[in-house]
Short mmCIF file of C-alpha atoms in Angstrom, two decimals:
data_model
loop_
_atom_site.label_atom_id
_atom_site.label_comp_id
_atom_site.label_asym_id
_atom_site.label_seq_id
_atom_site.Cartn_x
_atom_site.Cartn_y
_atom_site.Cartn_z
CA MET Y 1 0.00 0.00 0.00
CA THR Y 2 1.37 3.36 -0.97
CA LYS Y 3 1.92 6.15 1.50
CA ARG Y 4 -0.77 8.17 -0.21
CA LYS Y 5 -3.35 5.43 0.23
CA VAL Y 6 -2.39 5.03 3.87
CA VAL Y 7 -2.95 8.76 4.42
CA GLU Y 8 -6.29 8.63 2.58
CA ARG Y 9 -7.44 5.71 4.71
CA MET Y 10 -6.46 7.53 7.88
CA HIS Y 11 -8.42 10.59 6.74
CA LYS Y 12 -11.46 8.43 6.02
CA LYS Y 13 -11.27 6.85 9.47
CA LYS Y 14 -11.02 10.28 11.10
CA TRP Y 15 -13.93 11.57 9.01
CA LEU Y 16 -16.05 8.53 9.92
CA LYS Y 17 -15.20 8.90 13.59
CA ARG Y 18 -16.11 12.61 13.57
CA THR Y 19 -19.33 11.83 11.72
CA LEU Y 20 -20.31 9.17 14.24
CA ILE Y 21 -19.52 11.51 17.15
CA ILE Y 22 -21.61 14.28 15.60
CA LEU Y 23 -24.45 11.86 14.86
CA ALA Y 24 -24.34 10.49 18.42
CA ALA Y 25 -24.36 14.04 19.80
CA LEU Y 26 -27.35 14.96 17.62
CA LEU Y 27 -29.28 11.84 18.64
CA THR Y 28 -28.49 12.49 22.29
CA ALA Y 29 -29.67 16.09 21.95
CA VAL Y 30 -32.90 14.99 20.25
CA TYR Y 31 -33.44 12.35 22.95
CA VAL Y 32 -32.89 14.86 25.78
CA ILE Y 33 -35.20 17.37 24.12
CA ALA Y 34 -37.88 14.72 23.61
CA CYS Y 35 -37.64 13.64 27.26
CA ASN Y 36 -37.96 17.23 28.46
CA VAL Y 37 -40.88 17.93 26.12
CA MET Y 38 -42.61 14.86 27.51
CA ILE Y 39 -42.18 16.19 31.05
CA ASP Y 40 -43.46 19.61 30.02
CA LEU Y 41 -46.58 18.22 28.34
CA ALA Y 42 -47.38 15.82 31.17
CA LEU Y 43 -46.46 17.72 34.33
CA ILE Y 44 -46.42 21.49 33.69
CA PRO Y 45 -49.96 22.89 33.24
CA GLU Y 46 -48.73 26.11 31.61
CA LYS Y 47 -46.85 24.13 28.95
CA MET Y 48 -49.80 21.79 28.56
CA GLU Y 49 -52.12 24.72 27.89
CA GLN Y 50 -49.73 26.26 25.37
CA ALA Y 51 -49.62 23.01 23.41
CA GLN Y 52 -53.36 22.35 23.93
CA ALA Y 53 -52.36 19.14 25.69
CA PHE Y 54 -54.59 20.04 28.64
CA GLU Y 55 -57.64 20.30 26.37
CA ASP Y 56 -56.73 17.08 24.60
CA LEU Y 57 -56.29 15.21 27.90
CA THR Y 58 -59.58 16.59 29.22
CA GLU Y 59 -61.42 15.62 26.05
CA GLU Y 60 -59.91 12.14 25.97
CA GLY Y 61 -60.61 11.72 29.66
CA MET Y 62 -64.25 12.64 29.17
CA GLU Y 63 -64.59 10.27 26.25
CA ALA Y 64 -63.13 7.45 28.33
CA LEU Y 65 -65.79 7.84 31.03
CA VAL Y 66 -68.98 5.82 31.17
CA HIS Y 67 -71.92 7.85 29.85
CA THR Y 68 -75.21 6.45 31.11
CA ASP Y 69 -78.39 8.21 32.17
CA ASP Y 70 -78.11 7.21 35.83
CA ILE Y 71 -74.56 8.54 36.12
CA GLN Y 72 -75.50 11.83 34.46
CA GLU Y 73 -78.61 12.25 36.61
CA ASN Y 74 -76.84 11.38 39.87
CA ARG Y 75 -73.98 13.75 39.00
CA ALA Y 76 -76.36 16.58 38.18
CA GLU Y 77 -78.26 16.05 41.44
CA ALA Y 78 -75.02 16.00 43.46
CA ILE Y 79 -73.83 19.26 41.87
CA SER Y 80 -77.20 20.92 42.43
CA LYS Y 81 -77.27 19.99 46.13
CA THR Y 82 -73.64 21.03 46.52
CA ASN Y 83 -74.21 24.44 44.94
CA GLU Y 84 -77.20 25.05 47.20
CA TRP Y 85 -75.14 24.07 50.27
CA LEU Y 86 -72.22 26.30 49.25
CA GLN Y 87 -74.41 29.38 49.46
CA SER Y 88 -74.60 29.08 53.24
CA ALA Y 89 -71.60 26.86 54.06
CA ASP Y 90 -69.26 27.93 56.85
CA THR Y 91 -66.05 28.03 54.85
CA GLU Y 92 -62.58 29.55 54.90
CA LEU Y 93 -59.78 29.86 52.34
CA LEU Y 94 -56.44 28.80 53.82
CA SER Y 95 -52.85 28.80 52.61
CA VAL Y 96 -49.50 27.32 53.58
CA THR Y 97 -45.99 27.69 52.17
CA THR Y 98 -43.84 24.70 51.27
CA GLU Y 99 -40.19 24.37 52.22
CA ASP Y 100 -39.23 25.25 48.66
CA GLY Y 101 -41.30 28.43 48.74
CA TYR Y 102 -44.55 27.60 46.95
CA ARG Y 103 -47.93 28.84 48.24
CA LEU Y 104 -50.57 26.14 48.49
CA VAL Y 105 -54.26 26.91 48.88
CA ALA Y 106 -57.11 24.94 50.44
CA GLN Y 107 -60.79 25.39 51.23
CA ALA Y 108 -62.01 24.42 54.68
CA PHE Y 109 -65.61 23.65 55.59
CA TYR Y 110 -66.68 23.75 59.23
CA GLN Y 111 -69.50 22.38 61.34
CA GLU Y 112 -71.48 24.60 63.69
CA LYS Y 113 -71.65 21.82 66.27
CA ALA Y 114 -68.33 20.22 65.53
CA ASP Y 115 -66.90 17.01 66.86
CA HIS Y 116 -63.32 15.99 66.14
CA ARG Y 117 -63.82 14.18 62.82
CA TRP Y 118 -61.94 15.64 59.86
CA VAL Y 119 -61.32 14.58 56.28
CA LEU Y 120 -58.55 15.73 53.95
CA LEU Y 121 -59.91 15.41 50.40
CA LEU Y 122 -57.35 15.05 47.59
CA HIS Y 123 -58.14 15.67 43.90
CA GLY Y 124 -56.87 13.94 40.78
CA TYR Y 125 -54.40 14.64 37.97
CA THR Y 126 -54.87 18.13 36.42
CA GLY Y 127 -57.78 18.57 38.83
CA TRP Y 128 -58.66 21.15 41.46
CA LYS Y 129 -60.36 21.34 44.84
CA GLU Y 130 -63.79 22.35 43.53
CA GLU Y 131 -64.19 18.97 41.83
CA LEU Y 132 -64.40 17.35 45.26
CA PHE Y 133 -66.95 19.73 46.77
CA PRO Y 134 -69.79 17.20 46.21
CA ILE Y 135 -67.85 14.72 48.36
CA ALA Y 136 -67.11 17.48 50.87
CA TYR Y 137 -70.87 18.13 51.04
CA ARG Y 138 -71.49 14.51 51.97
CA TYR Y 139 -68.81 14.52 54.67
CA VAL Y 140 -70.09 17.77 56.18
CA HIS Y 141 -73.61 16.38 56.39
CA GLN Y 142 -72.18 13.30 58.06
CA GLY Y 143 -70.72 15.51 60.78
CA TYR Y 144 -67.15 15.98 59.54
CA GLN Y 145 -65.02 19.06 59.20
CA VAL Y 146 -63.46 19.13 55.74
CA LEU Y 147 -60.26 20.48 54.21
CA VAL Y 148 -59.86 20.36 50.41
CA PRO Y 149 -56.51 21.54 49.00
CA ASP Y 150 -55.39 22.39 45.52
CA MET Y 151 -52.27 20.28 45.31
CA ARG Y 152 -48.96 21.54 43.97
CA CYS Y 153 -49.15 23.13 40.51
CA SER Y 154 -52.95 22.71 40.42
CA GLY Y 155 -55.86 25.09 40.82
CA ASP Y 156 -54.89 28.11 42.92
CA SER Y 157 -51.72 26.49 44.28
CA GLU Y 158 -48.24 27.28 43.02
CA GLY Y 159 -45.63 24.76 41.95
CA ASP Y 160 -43.09 23.67 39.40
CA PHE Y 161 -44.34 20.22 38.37
CA ILE Y 162 -47.50 18.23 39.06
CA GLY Y 163 -46.38 15.90 41.82
CA MET Y 164 -48.40 12.80 40.78
CA GLY Y 165 -48.96 12.25 44.50
CA TRP Y 166 -45.27 11.85 45.31
CA THR Y 167 -44.22 15.40 46.18
CA ASP Y 168 -47.80 15.92 47.40
CA ARG Y 169 -47.40 13.21 50.04
CA LEU Y 170 -45.08 15.62 51.85
CA ASP Y 171 -46.89 18.86 50.95
CA ASN Y 172 -50.15 17.51 52.36
CA GLN Y 173 -48.57 16.93 55.75
CA LEU Y 174 -48.62 20.73 56.04
CA TRP Y 175 -52.41 20.51 55.86
CA LEU Y 176 -52.40 17.88 58.59
CA ASP Y 177 -50.50 20.41 60.70
CA VAL Y 178 -53.15 23.04 59.94
CA ILE Y 179 -55.93 20.69 61.04
CA LEU Y 180 -54.11 19.84 64.25
CA GLU Y 181 -53.53 23.51 65.01
CA LYS Y 182 -57.27 24.05 64.78
CA ASP Y 183 -58.18 20.83 66.58
CA PRO Y 184 -55.43 18.96 68.49
CA ASP Y 185 -57.87 16.10 69.11
CA ALA Y 186 -58.78 15.71 65.43
CA GLU Y 187 -59.43 12.25 64.01
CA ILE Y 188 -58.40 12.59 60.38
CA VAL Y 189 -59.39 10.58 57.31
CA LEU Y 190 -57.39 10.79 54.06
CA HIS Y 191 -59.78 10.47 51.09
CA GLY Y 192 -58.47 10.83 47.55
CA GLN Y 193 -59.55 10.27 43.97
CA SER Y 194 -57.22 9.07 41.20
CA MET Y 195 -53.87 10.85 41.71
CA GLY Y 196 -55.22 12.02 45.07
CA ALA Y 197 -56.01 8.43 46.01
CA SER Y 198 -52.49 7.31 45.15
CA CYS Y 199 -51.22 10.28 47.15
CA ALA Y 200 -53.28 9.24 50.18
CA LEU Y 201 -51.75 5.76 49.99
CA MET Y 202 -48.27 7.24 49.55
CA MET Y 203 -48.89 9.35 52.66
CA GLY Y 204 -49.84 6.16 54.48
CA GLY Y 205 -46.31 4.89 53.93
CA GLU Y 206 -44.86 7.89 55.78
CA LYS Y 207 -44.68 8.59 59.49
CA LEU Y 208 -47.95 10.42 60.13
CA PRO Y 209 -49.53 11.90 63.26
CA VAL Y 210 -51.48 9.37 65.32
CA ASN Y 211 -54.53 11.52 64.57
CA VAL Y 212 -54.69 10.07 61.05
CA LYS Y 213 -57.06 7.13 61.41
CA ALA Y 214 -57.92 5.73 57.97
CA ILE Y 215 -57.53 6.06 54.21
CA VAL Y 216 -60.20 5.99 51.50
CA SER Y 217 -58.60 5.39 48.10
CA ASP Y 218 -60.85 5.87 45.05
CA SER Y 219 -59.35 4.92 41.65
CA ALA Y 220 -55.68 4.87 42.66
CA TYR Y 221 -52.84 3.74 40.41
CA THR Y 222 -50.12 1.49 41.78
CA ASP Y 223 -47.20 3.71 40.75
CA VAL Y 224 -46.48 6.64 38.46
CA TYR Y 225 -44.12 4.84 36.10
CA SER Y 226 -46.68 2.12 35.36
CA ILE Y 227 -49.54 4.52 34.66
CA PHE Y 228 -47.37 6.67 32.37
CA LYS Y 229 -46.16 3.50 30.62
CA LYS Y 230 -49.78 2.52 29.97
CA GLN Y 231 -50.71 5.95 28.63
CA MET Y 232 -47.65 6.14 26.36
CA LYS Y 233 -48.70 2.89 24.75
CA GLU Y 234 -52.36 3.86 24.38
CA TRP Y 235 -51.97 7.53 23.38
CA PHE Y 236 -48.73 7.53 21.41
CA HIS Y 237 -48.18 3.82 20.59
CA LEU Y 238 -44.67 4.10 22.03
CA PRO Y 239 -42.77 1.76 24.35
CA ALA Y 240 -41.78 3.09 27.77
CA PHE Y 241 -38.11 2.43 27.15
CA PRO Y 242 -36.09 4.50 26.47
CA LEU Y 243 -38.20 7.68 26.40
CA LEU Y 244 -40.00 7.30 29.74
CA ASP Y 245 -36.82 6.22 31.48
CA GLY Y 246 -35.04 9.30 30.12
CA ALA Y 247 -37.95 11.50 31.17
CA SER Y 248 -37.72 10.04 34.66
CA LEU Y 249 -34.04 11.00 34.80
CA MET Y 250 -34.74 14.51 33.49
CA LEU Y 251 -37.55 14.95 36.02
CA LYS Y 252 -35.22 13.91 38.82
CA LEU Y 253 -32.76 16.58 37.70
CA ARG Y 254 -35.38 19.28 37.13
CA GLY Y 255 -38.10 18.46 39.63
CA GLY Y 256 -36.35 16.46 42.31
CA TYR Y 257 -38.36 13.26 42.13
CA ASP Y 258 -38.07 9.91 40.41
CA LEU Y 259 -41.06 8.41 38.59
CA LYS Y 260 -39.91 4.90 39.51
CA LYS Y 261 -39.87 5.71 43.22
CA ALA Y 262 -43.31 7.34 43.18
CA SER Y 263 -45.17 4.21 44.27
CA ALA Y 264 -48.41 3.81 46.16
CA LEU Y 265 -47.85 0.07 46.03
CA ASP Y 266 -44.61 0.25 47.99
CA ALA Y 267 -46.22 2.63 50.48
CA VAL Y 268 -49.31 0.51 51.12
CA LYS Y 269 -47.08 -2.43 52.03
CA ARG Y 270 -45.75 -0.33 54.92
CA CYS Y 271 -49.06 1.28 55.85
CA THR Y 272 -50.74 -0.01 59.01
CA LEU Y 273 -53.82 2.22 58.74
CA PRO Y 274 -57.19 0.78 57.73
CA VAL Y 275 -57.56 1.21 53.96
CA LEU Y 276 -60.74 1.21 51.88
CA ILE Y 277 -59.98 0.74 48.18
CA ILE Y 278 -62.69 1.71 45.69
CA HIS Y 279 -62.49 1.31 41.92
CA GLY Y 280 -64.83 1.44 38.95
CA MET Y 281 -65.05 -1.83 37.04
CA GLU Y 282 -65.19 0.08 33.73
CA ASP Y 283 -62.21 2.34 34.45
CA ALA Y 284 -60.44 2.92 31.12
CA PHE Y 285 -57.70 5.10 32.60
CA VAL Y 286 -56.48 3.22 35.68
CA PRO Y 287 -56.94 -0.54 35.21
CA VAL Y 288 -59.15 -2.14 37.83
CA GLU Y 289 -56.41 -4.76 38.27
CA MET Y 290 -54.37 -2.08 40.03
CA ALA Y 291 -57.04 -1.89 42.74
CA GLN Y 292 -56.75 -5.61 43.34
CA ILE Y 293 -52.95 -5.39 43.46
CA LEU Y 294 -53.11 -2.56 46.01
CA TYR Y 295 -55.69 -4.41 48.08
CA ASN Y 296 -53.65 -7.61 48.14
CA ALA Y 297 -50.52 -5.68 49.16
CA ALA Y 298 -52.12 -3.62 51.93
CA ALA Y 299 -50.53 -4.50 55.25
CA GLY Y 300 -53.29 -3.34 57.59
CA GLU Y 301 -57.04 -3.87 57.83
CA LYS Y 302 -58.61 -3.38 54.43
CA GLU Y 303 -61.76 -3.47 52.37
CA LEU Y 304 -62.38 -3.48 48.62
CA LEU Y 305 -65.37 -2.05 46.73
CA LEU Y 306 -65.50 -2.64 42.97
CA ALA Y 307 -68.28 -0.51 41.48
CA GLU Y 308 -70.00 -2.16 38.54
CA GLY Y 309 -70.74 0.10 35.59
CA ALA Y 310 -68.51 2.92 36.86
CA GLY Y 311 -65.63 4.47 34.94
CA HIS Y 312 -62.69 6.38 36.33
CA ALA Y 313 -63.64 8.04 39.66
CA GLN Y 314 -67.33 7.59 38.79
CA ALA Y 315 -68.32 5.31 41.66
CA PRO Y 316 -69.93 8.19 43.65
CA ASP Y 317 -72.09 9.02 40.63
CA LYS Y 318 -72.90 5.47 39.54
CA SER Y 319 -74.08 4.21 42.94
CA PRO Y 320 -74.03 7.12 45.43
CA ASP Y 321 -75.93 5.30 48.16
CA GLU Y 322 -73.63 2.27 48.03
CA TYR Y 323 -70.54 4.48 47.80
CA TYR Y 324 -71.21 6.67 50.81
CA GLU Y 325 -72.74 3.90 52.92
CA THR Y 326 -69.58 1.86 52.31
CA VAL Y 327 -67.30 4.81 53.12
CA PHE Y 328 -68.98 5.90 56.33
CA SER Y 329 -69.68 2.42 57.66
CA PHE Y 330 -66.01 1.53 57.02
CA LEU Y 331 -64.83 4.61 58.91
CA GLU Y 332 -67.22 3.98 61.78
CA ARG Y 333 -66.09 0.37 62.09
CA HIS Y 334 -62.54 1.60 62.37
CA GLY Y 335 -63.18 4.07 65.10
CA VAL Y 336 -63.90 7.33 63.27
CA ARG Y 337 -67.30 8.00 64.81
#
């Protein structure tokens, strides 16, 4: 081989190496951008609104619900009674500040002749406190004091990323402190729907005040990674790996929490509180199998209600009498009287 050919081959190798490095850098940049865009469109409401993702999620969520006459009629009746009650309800707007400087807001509802029963009501993904006012109405008329927060980055509360229950499990302990400041003898129930239900279970895995007596979990997912994995497949026809794994890493860097650690399932294994798990049999968003998995894993006393004909978080509207009778009889049996 001539010297010239040797030089040419060396130049080709260098060119190929540079090309591969540039290509790898471009692919890495695209991957990082895609992971960050995924976080933005899933966990930052402002970004979701800019990209119309919030409207798309709301529309798809509505389409996935069960639409039957009884559900519509029961829902309309619940809203009507709630709106009438709100006109004269004894209520107060409260706020707390998180350790990282965000202002969180909650609505409290009080009883004129109060005992020491309280409930902390926790809303779902992209939700807000007002969605749970019909449940608050039921608790108030059962003799409870009620506190309904907007969780981080939702409703009137500030935040960086929607916490999917994981950062909220710590934020909501500030609301437990508020309740105990108002009533040191409070007996507190954690009642959540969807993301709020998973959050309530996640809270149950933490060291909580002895005043917390029970958890009502309505339509909870087992863990954040699994529910995002399901939605990626159904909405975008994409596998979880590698995009979701990269997004989890980016979220840990940007938002301080890991999707794979955000697990209600792990928490419920440590939880010794009585747990009532409720789930709609026709839930198209959170598989009903997750309710069974959570129930089987629960370490303490537990009960399971599977609501026939109900979609995601629709059990109170499908069978309101069964729903609330189950909730309040469960709480009474476990000492919240």
